[in-house]
Short mmCIF file of C-alpha atoms in Angstrom, two decimals:
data_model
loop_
_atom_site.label_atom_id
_atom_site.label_comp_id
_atom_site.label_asym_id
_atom_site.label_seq_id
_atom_site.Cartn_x
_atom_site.Cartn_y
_atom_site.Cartn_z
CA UNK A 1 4.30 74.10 22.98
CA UNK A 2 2.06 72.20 25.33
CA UNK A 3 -0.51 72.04 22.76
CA UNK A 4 2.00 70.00 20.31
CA UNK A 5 3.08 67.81 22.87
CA UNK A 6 -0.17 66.40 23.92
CA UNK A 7 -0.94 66.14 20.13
CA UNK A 8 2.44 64.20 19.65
CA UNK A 9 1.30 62.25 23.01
CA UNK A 10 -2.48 61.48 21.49
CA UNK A 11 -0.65 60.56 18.10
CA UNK A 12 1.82 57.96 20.12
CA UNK A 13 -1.04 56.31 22.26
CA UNK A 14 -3.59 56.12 19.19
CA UNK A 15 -0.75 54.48 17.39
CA UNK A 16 -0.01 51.94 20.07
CA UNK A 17 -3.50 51.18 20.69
CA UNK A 18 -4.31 50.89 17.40
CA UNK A 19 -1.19 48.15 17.00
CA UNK A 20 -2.66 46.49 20.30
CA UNK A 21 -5.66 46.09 18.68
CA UNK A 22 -4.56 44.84 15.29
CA UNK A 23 -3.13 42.26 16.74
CA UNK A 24 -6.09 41.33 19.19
CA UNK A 25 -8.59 41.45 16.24
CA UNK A 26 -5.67 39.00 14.39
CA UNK A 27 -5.53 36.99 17.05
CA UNK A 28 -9.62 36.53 17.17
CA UNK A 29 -10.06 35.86 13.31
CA UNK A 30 -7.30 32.79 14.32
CA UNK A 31 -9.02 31.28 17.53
CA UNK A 32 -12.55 31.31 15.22
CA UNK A 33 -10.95 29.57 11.96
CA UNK A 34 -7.89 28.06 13.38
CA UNK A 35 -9.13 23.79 14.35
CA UNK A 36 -7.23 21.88 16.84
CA UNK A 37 -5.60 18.98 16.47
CA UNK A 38 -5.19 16.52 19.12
CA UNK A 39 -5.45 18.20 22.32
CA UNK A 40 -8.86 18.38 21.59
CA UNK A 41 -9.67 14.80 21.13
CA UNK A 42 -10.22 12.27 23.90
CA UNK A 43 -8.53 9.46 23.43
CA UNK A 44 -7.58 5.96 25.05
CA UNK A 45 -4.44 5.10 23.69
CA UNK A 46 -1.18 6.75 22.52
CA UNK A 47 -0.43 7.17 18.86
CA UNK A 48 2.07 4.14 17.88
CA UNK A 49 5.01 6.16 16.36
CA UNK A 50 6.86 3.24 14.91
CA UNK A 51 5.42 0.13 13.58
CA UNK A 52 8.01 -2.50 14.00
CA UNK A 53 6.43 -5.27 13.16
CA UNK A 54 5.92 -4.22 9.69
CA UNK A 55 9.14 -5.30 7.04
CA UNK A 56 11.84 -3.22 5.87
CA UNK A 57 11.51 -1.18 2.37
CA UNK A 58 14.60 0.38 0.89
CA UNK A 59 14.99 1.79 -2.88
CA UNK A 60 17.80 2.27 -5.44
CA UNK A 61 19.05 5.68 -6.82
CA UNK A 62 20.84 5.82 -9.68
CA UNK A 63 23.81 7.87 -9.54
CA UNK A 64 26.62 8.67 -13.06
CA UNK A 65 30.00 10.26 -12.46
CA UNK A 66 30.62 12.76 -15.41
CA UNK A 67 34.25 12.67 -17.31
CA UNK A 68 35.65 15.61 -16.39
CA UNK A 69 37.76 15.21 -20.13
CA UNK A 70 34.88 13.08 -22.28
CA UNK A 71 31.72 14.70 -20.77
CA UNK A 72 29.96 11.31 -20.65
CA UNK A 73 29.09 9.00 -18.16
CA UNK A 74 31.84 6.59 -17.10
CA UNK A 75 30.63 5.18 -13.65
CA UNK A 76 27.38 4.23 -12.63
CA UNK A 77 26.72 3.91 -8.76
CA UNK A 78 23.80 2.83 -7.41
CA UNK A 79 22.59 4.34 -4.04
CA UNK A 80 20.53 1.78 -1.62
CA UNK A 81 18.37 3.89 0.98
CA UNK A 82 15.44 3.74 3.31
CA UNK A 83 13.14 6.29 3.24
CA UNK A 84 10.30 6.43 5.90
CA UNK A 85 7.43 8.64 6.45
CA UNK A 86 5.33 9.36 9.40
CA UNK A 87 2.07 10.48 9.80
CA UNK A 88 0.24 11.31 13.25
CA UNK A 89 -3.36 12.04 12.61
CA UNK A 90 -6.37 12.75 14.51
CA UNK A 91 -10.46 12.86 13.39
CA UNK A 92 -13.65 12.81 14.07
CA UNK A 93 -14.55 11.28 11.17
CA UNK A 94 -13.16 7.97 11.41
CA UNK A 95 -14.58 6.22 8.79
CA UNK A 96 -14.52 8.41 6.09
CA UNK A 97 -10.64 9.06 7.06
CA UNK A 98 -10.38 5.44 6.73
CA UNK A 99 -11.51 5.14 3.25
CA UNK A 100 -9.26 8.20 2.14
CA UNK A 101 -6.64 6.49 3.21
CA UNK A 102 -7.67 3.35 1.78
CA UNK A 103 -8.30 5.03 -1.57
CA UNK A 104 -4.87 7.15 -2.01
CA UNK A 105 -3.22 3.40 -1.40
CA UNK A 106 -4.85 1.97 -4.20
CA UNK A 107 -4.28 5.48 -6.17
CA UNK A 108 -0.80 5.36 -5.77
CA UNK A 109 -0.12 1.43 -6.20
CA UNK A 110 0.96 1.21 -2.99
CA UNK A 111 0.90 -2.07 -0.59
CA UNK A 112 -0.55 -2.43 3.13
CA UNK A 113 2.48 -4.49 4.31
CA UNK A 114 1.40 -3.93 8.47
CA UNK A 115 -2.05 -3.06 9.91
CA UNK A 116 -3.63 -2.40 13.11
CA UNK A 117 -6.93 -1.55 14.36
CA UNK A 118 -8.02 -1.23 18.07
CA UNK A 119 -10.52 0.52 20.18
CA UNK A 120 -14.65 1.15 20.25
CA UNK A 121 -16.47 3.41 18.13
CA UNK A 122 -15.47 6.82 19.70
CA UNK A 123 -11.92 5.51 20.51
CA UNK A 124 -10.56 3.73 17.45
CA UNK A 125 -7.04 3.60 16.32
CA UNK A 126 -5.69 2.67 13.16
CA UNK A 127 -2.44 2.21 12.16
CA UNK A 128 -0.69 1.49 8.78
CA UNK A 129 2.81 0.67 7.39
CA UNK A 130 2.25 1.04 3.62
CA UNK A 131 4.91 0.12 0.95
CA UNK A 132 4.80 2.51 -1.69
CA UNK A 133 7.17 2.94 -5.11
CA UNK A 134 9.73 5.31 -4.74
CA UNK A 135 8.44 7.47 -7.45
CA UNK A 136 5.18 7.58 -5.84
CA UNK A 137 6.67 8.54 -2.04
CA UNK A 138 6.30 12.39 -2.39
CA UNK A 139 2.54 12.52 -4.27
CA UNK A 140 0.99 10.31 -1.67
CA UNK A 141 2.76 11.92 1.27
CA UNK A 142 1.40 15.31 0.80
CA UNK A 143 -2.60 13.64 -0.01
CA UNK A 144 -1.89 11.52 3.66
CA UNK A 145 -1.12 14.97 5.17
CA UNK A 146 -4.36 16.20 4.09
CA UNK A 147 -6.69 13.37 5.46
CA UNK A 148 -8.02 14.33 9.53
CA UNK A 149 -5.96 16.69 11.59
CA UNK A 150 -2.25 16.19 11.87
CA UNK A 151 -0.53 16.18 14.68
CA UNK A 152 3.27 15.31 13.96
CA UNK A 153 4.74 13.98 10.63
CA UNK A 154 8.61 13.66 9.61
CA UNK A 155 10.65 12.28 6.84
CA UNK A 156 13.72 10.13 7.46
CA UNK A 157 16.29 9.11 4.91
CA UNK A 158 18.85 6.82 5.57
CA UNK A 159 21.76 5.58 3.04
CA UNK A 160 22.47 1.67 3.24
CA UNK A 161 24.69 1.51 0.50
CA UNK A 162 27.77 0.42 2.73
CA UNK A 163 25.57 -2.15 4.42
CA UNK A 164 23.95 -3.74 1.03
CA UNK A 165 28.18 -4.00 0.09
CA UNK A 166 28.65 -5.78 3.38
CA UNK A 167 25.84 -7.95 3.09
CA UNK A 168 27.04 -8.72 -0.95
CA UNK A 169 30.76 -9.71 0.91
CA UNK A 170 30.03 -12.10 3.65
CA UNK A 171 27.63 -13.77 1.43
CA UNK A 172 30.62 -14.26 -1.08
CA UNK A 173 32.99 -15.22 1.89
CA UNK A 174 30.32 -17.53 3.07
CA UNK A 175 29.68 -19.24 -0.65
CA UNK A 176 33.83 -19.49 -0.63
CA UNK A 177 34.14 -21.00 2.92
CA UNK A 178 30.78 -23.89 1.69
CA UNK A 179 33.29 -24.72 -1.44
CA UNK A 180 36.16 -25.26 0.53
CA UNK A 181 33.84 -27.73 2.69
CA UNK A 182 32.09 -29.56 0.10
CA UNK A 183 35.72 -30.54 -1.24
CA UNK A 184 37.03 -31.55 2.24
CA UNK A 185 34.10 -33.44 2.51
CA UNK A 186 34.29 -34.94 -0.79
CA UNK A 187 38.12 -36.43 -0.19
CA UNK A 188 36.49 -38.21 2.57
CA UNK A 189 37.61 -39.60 6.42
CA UNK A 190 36.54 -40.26 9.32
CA UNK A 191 33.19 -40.30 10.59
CA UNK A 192 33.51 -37.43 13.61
CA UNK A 193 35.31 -35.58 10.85
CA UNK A 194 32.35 -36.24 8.59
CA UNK A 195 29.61 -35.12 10.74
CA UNK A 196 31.30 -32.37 12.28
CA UNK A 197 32.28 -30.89 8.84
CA UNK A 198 28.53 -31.84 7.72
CA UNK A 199 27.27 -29.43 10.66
CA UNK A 200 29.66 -26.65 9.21
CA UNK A 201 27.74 -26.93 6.06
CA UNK A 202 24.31 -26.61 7.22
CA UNK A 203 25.43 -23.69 9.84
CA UNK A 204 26.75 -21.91 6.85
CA UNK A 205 23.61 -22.79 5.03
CA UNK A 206 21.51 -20.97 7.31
CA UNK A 207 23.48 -18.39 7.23
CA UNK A 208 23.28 -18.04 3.20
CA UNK A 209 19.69 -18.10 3.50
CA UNK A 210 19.03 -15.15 6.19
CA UNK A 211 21.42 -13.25 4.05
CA UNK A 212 19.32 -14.44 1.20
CA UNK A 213 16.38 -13.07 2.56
CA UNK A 214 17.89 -9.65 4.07
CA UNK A 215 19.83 -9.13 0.30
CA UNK A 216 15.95 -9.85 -1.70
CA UNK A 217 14.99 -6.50 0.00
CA UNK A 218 17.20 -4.76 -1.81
CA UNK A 219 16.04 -6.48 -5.06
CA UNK A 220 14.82 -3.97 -7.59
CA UNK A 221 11.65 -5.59 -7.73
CA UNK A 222 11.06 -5.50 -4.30
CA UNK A 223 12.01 -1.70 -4.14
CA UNK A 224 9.86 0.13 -1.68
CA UNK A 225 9.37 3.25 0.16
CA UNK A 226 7.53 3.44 3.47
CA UNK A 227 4.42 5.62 4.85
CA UNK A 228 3.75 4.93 8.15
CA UNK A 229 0.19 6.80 9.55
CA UNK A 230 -1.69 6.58 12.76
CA UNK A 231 -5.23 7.65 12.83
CA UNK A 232 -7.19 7.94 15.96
CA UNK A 233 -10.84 8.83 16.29
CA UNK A 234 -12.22 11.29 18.98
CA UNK A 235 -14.98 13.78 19.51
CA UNK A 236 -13.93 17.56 18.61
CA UNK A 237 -13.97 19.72 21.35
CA UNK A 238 -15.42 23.32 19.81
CA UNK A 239 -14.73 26.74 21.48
CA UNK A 240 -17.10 28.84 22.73
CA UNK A 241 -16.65 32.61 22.01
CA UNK A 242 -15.50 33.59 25.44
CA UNK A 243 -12.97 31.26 25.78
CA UNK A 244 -11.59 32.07 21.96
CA UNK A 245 -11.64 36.22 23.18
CA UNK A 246 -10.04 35.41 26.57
CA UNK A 247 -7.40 33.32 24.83
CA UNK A 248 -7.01 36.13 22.20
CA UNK A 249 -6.82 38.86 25.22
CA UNK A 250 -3.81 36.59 26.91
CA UNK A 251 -2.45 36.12 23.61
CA UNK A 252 -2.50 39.71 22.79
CA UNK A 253 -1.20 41.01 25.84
CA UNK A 254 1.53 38.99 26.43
CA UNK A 255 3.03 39.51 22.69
CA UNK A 256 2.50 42.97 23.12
CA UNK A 257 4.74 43.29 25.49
CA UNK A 258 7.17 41.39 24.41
CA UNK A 259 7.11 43.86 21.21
CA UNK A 260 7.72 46.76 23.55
CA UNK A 261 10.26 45.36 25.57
CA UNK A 262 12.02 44.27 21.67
CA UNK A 263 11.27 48.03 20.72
CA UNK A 264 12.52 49.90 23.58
CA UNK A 265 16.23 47.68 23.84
CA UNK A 266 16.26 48.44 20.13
CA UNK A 267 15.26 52.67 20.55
CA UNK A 268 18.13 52.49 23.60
CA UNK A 269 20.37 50.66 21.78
CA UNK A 270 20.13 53.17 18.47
CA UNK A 271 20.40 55.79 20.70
CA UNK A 272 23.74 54.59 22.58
CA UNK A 273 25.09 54.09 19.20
CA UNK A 274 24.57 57.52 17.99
CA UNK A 275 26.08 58.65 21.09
CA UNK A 276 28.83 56.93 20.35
CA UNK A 277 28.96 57.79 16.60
CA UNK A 278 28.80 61.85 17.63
CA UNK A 279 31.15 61.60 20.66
CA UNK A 280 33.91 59.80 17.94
CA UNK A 281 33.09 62.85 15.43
CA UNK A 282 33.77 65.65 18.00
CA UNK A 283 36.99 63.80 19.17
CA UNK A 284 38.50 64.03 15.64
#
């Protein structure tokens, strides 16, 4: 009887060094291939993580409502959105990062519509707002992702459909309030009345043209998608073994117990339930 139970005790701690282990070794083989991203980079500045200064991109999507009856099309509607990307990205190879970059723009017909360089050699930053064709967004996304070490990156999507309508309707109530001028000014009077009406007009005007301007971004042939990517240049900090096996030790030991701590709650709480499940059968 003893005999079995120290073989059942052997078997137990084998096991659970064995799974200790595993997961040191695992957690080794991670530290030794596993690269850093920015907390090993010295740096000067922060990463800009949105360029305002560059313009505002939005694109069209093309939406058809089915006939429920027909099975055709019968209304198109066309979805106005702004879709940004950003990129945070570190290196220590600036300036062949640079000319990736560089290169997937061209590859992908995409424009530089904001840039930004600062910094010494060691320290540089970089920072892009690129304009890219909508059908082009996801294919030059994932190549950005690949260039240095990133950091943080996100994908926003915002609809602007209700705002391109409400841009389209106080440009029309605008147009319809300048016709209604240009007569009164036409059936003449008198000369305060004149100027002051003559004000109106050039007020309104102004207004026509900034509406003008914020309504030819949503022109089809100004349709756009935005990447926006920071790049900053450091020297890479590398590991030395003991640090990577300390870190894998801490690692190690701390998850470790965590899984016992997850196993035992689970072991008492299977064990309370067949309590429960026996104590219900006897009582019947």
């Amino acid at each position: 009887m003893k005999t079995e139970i120290k073989n059942k005790t052997k078997k137990y701690i084998t096991i659970l060094l064995g799974a200790f282990l595993v997961l040191f070794v695992f957690r080794c083989i991670y530290g030794y291939t596993h690269k850093e991203t920015s907390p090993l980079f010295h740096t000067n500045e922060n990463i800009t993580s949105i360029i305002s200064n560059a313009r505002k991109n939005y694109a069209t999507k093309k939406h058809e409502i089915i006939s429920a009856n027909s099975g055709s099309p019968q209304t198109r509607i066309d979805q106005k959105y702004e879709k940004i990307a950003e990129i945070h990205s570190s290196t220590s190879n600036y300036d062949t990062d640079e000319k990736s970059i560089r290169s997937e723009i061209s590859k992908y017909k995409a424009l530089i519509q904001y840039e930004h360089k600062s910094g010494n050699s060691g320290y540089r930053n970089l920072n892009f707002s690129i304009g890219v064709p909508p059908e082009n967004f996801d294919a030059i996304y994932q190549s950005l992702i690949k260039i240095g070490m990133v950091s943080a990156k996100q994908i926003t999507k915002t609809d602007k459909t209700n705002e391109y309508k409400e841009l389209n309707a106080k440009k029309l109530s605008l147009e319809k309030i300048r016709t209604a001028l240009l007569e009164l000014k036409a059936k003449g009077g008198r000369i305060e009345e004149f100027i002051q009406l003559e004000n109106r007009i050039l007020e309104i005007d102004q207004q026509l043209q900034d509406l003008g301007v914020s309504l030819g971004n949503f022109d089809d042939e100004n349709e756009f998608c935005t990447v926006q990517i920071s790049l900053k240049e450091g020297k890479e900090i590398k590991k030395d073994s003991l640090i990577i096996i300390k870190e894998a030790l801490e690692w190690t030991i701390e998850t470790y117990i965590k899984l016992m701590v997850a196993l035992t709650f689970l072991s008492l709480l299977a064990y309370l339930l067949t309590l429960t499940i026996l104590k219900l059968k006897q009582n019947k």
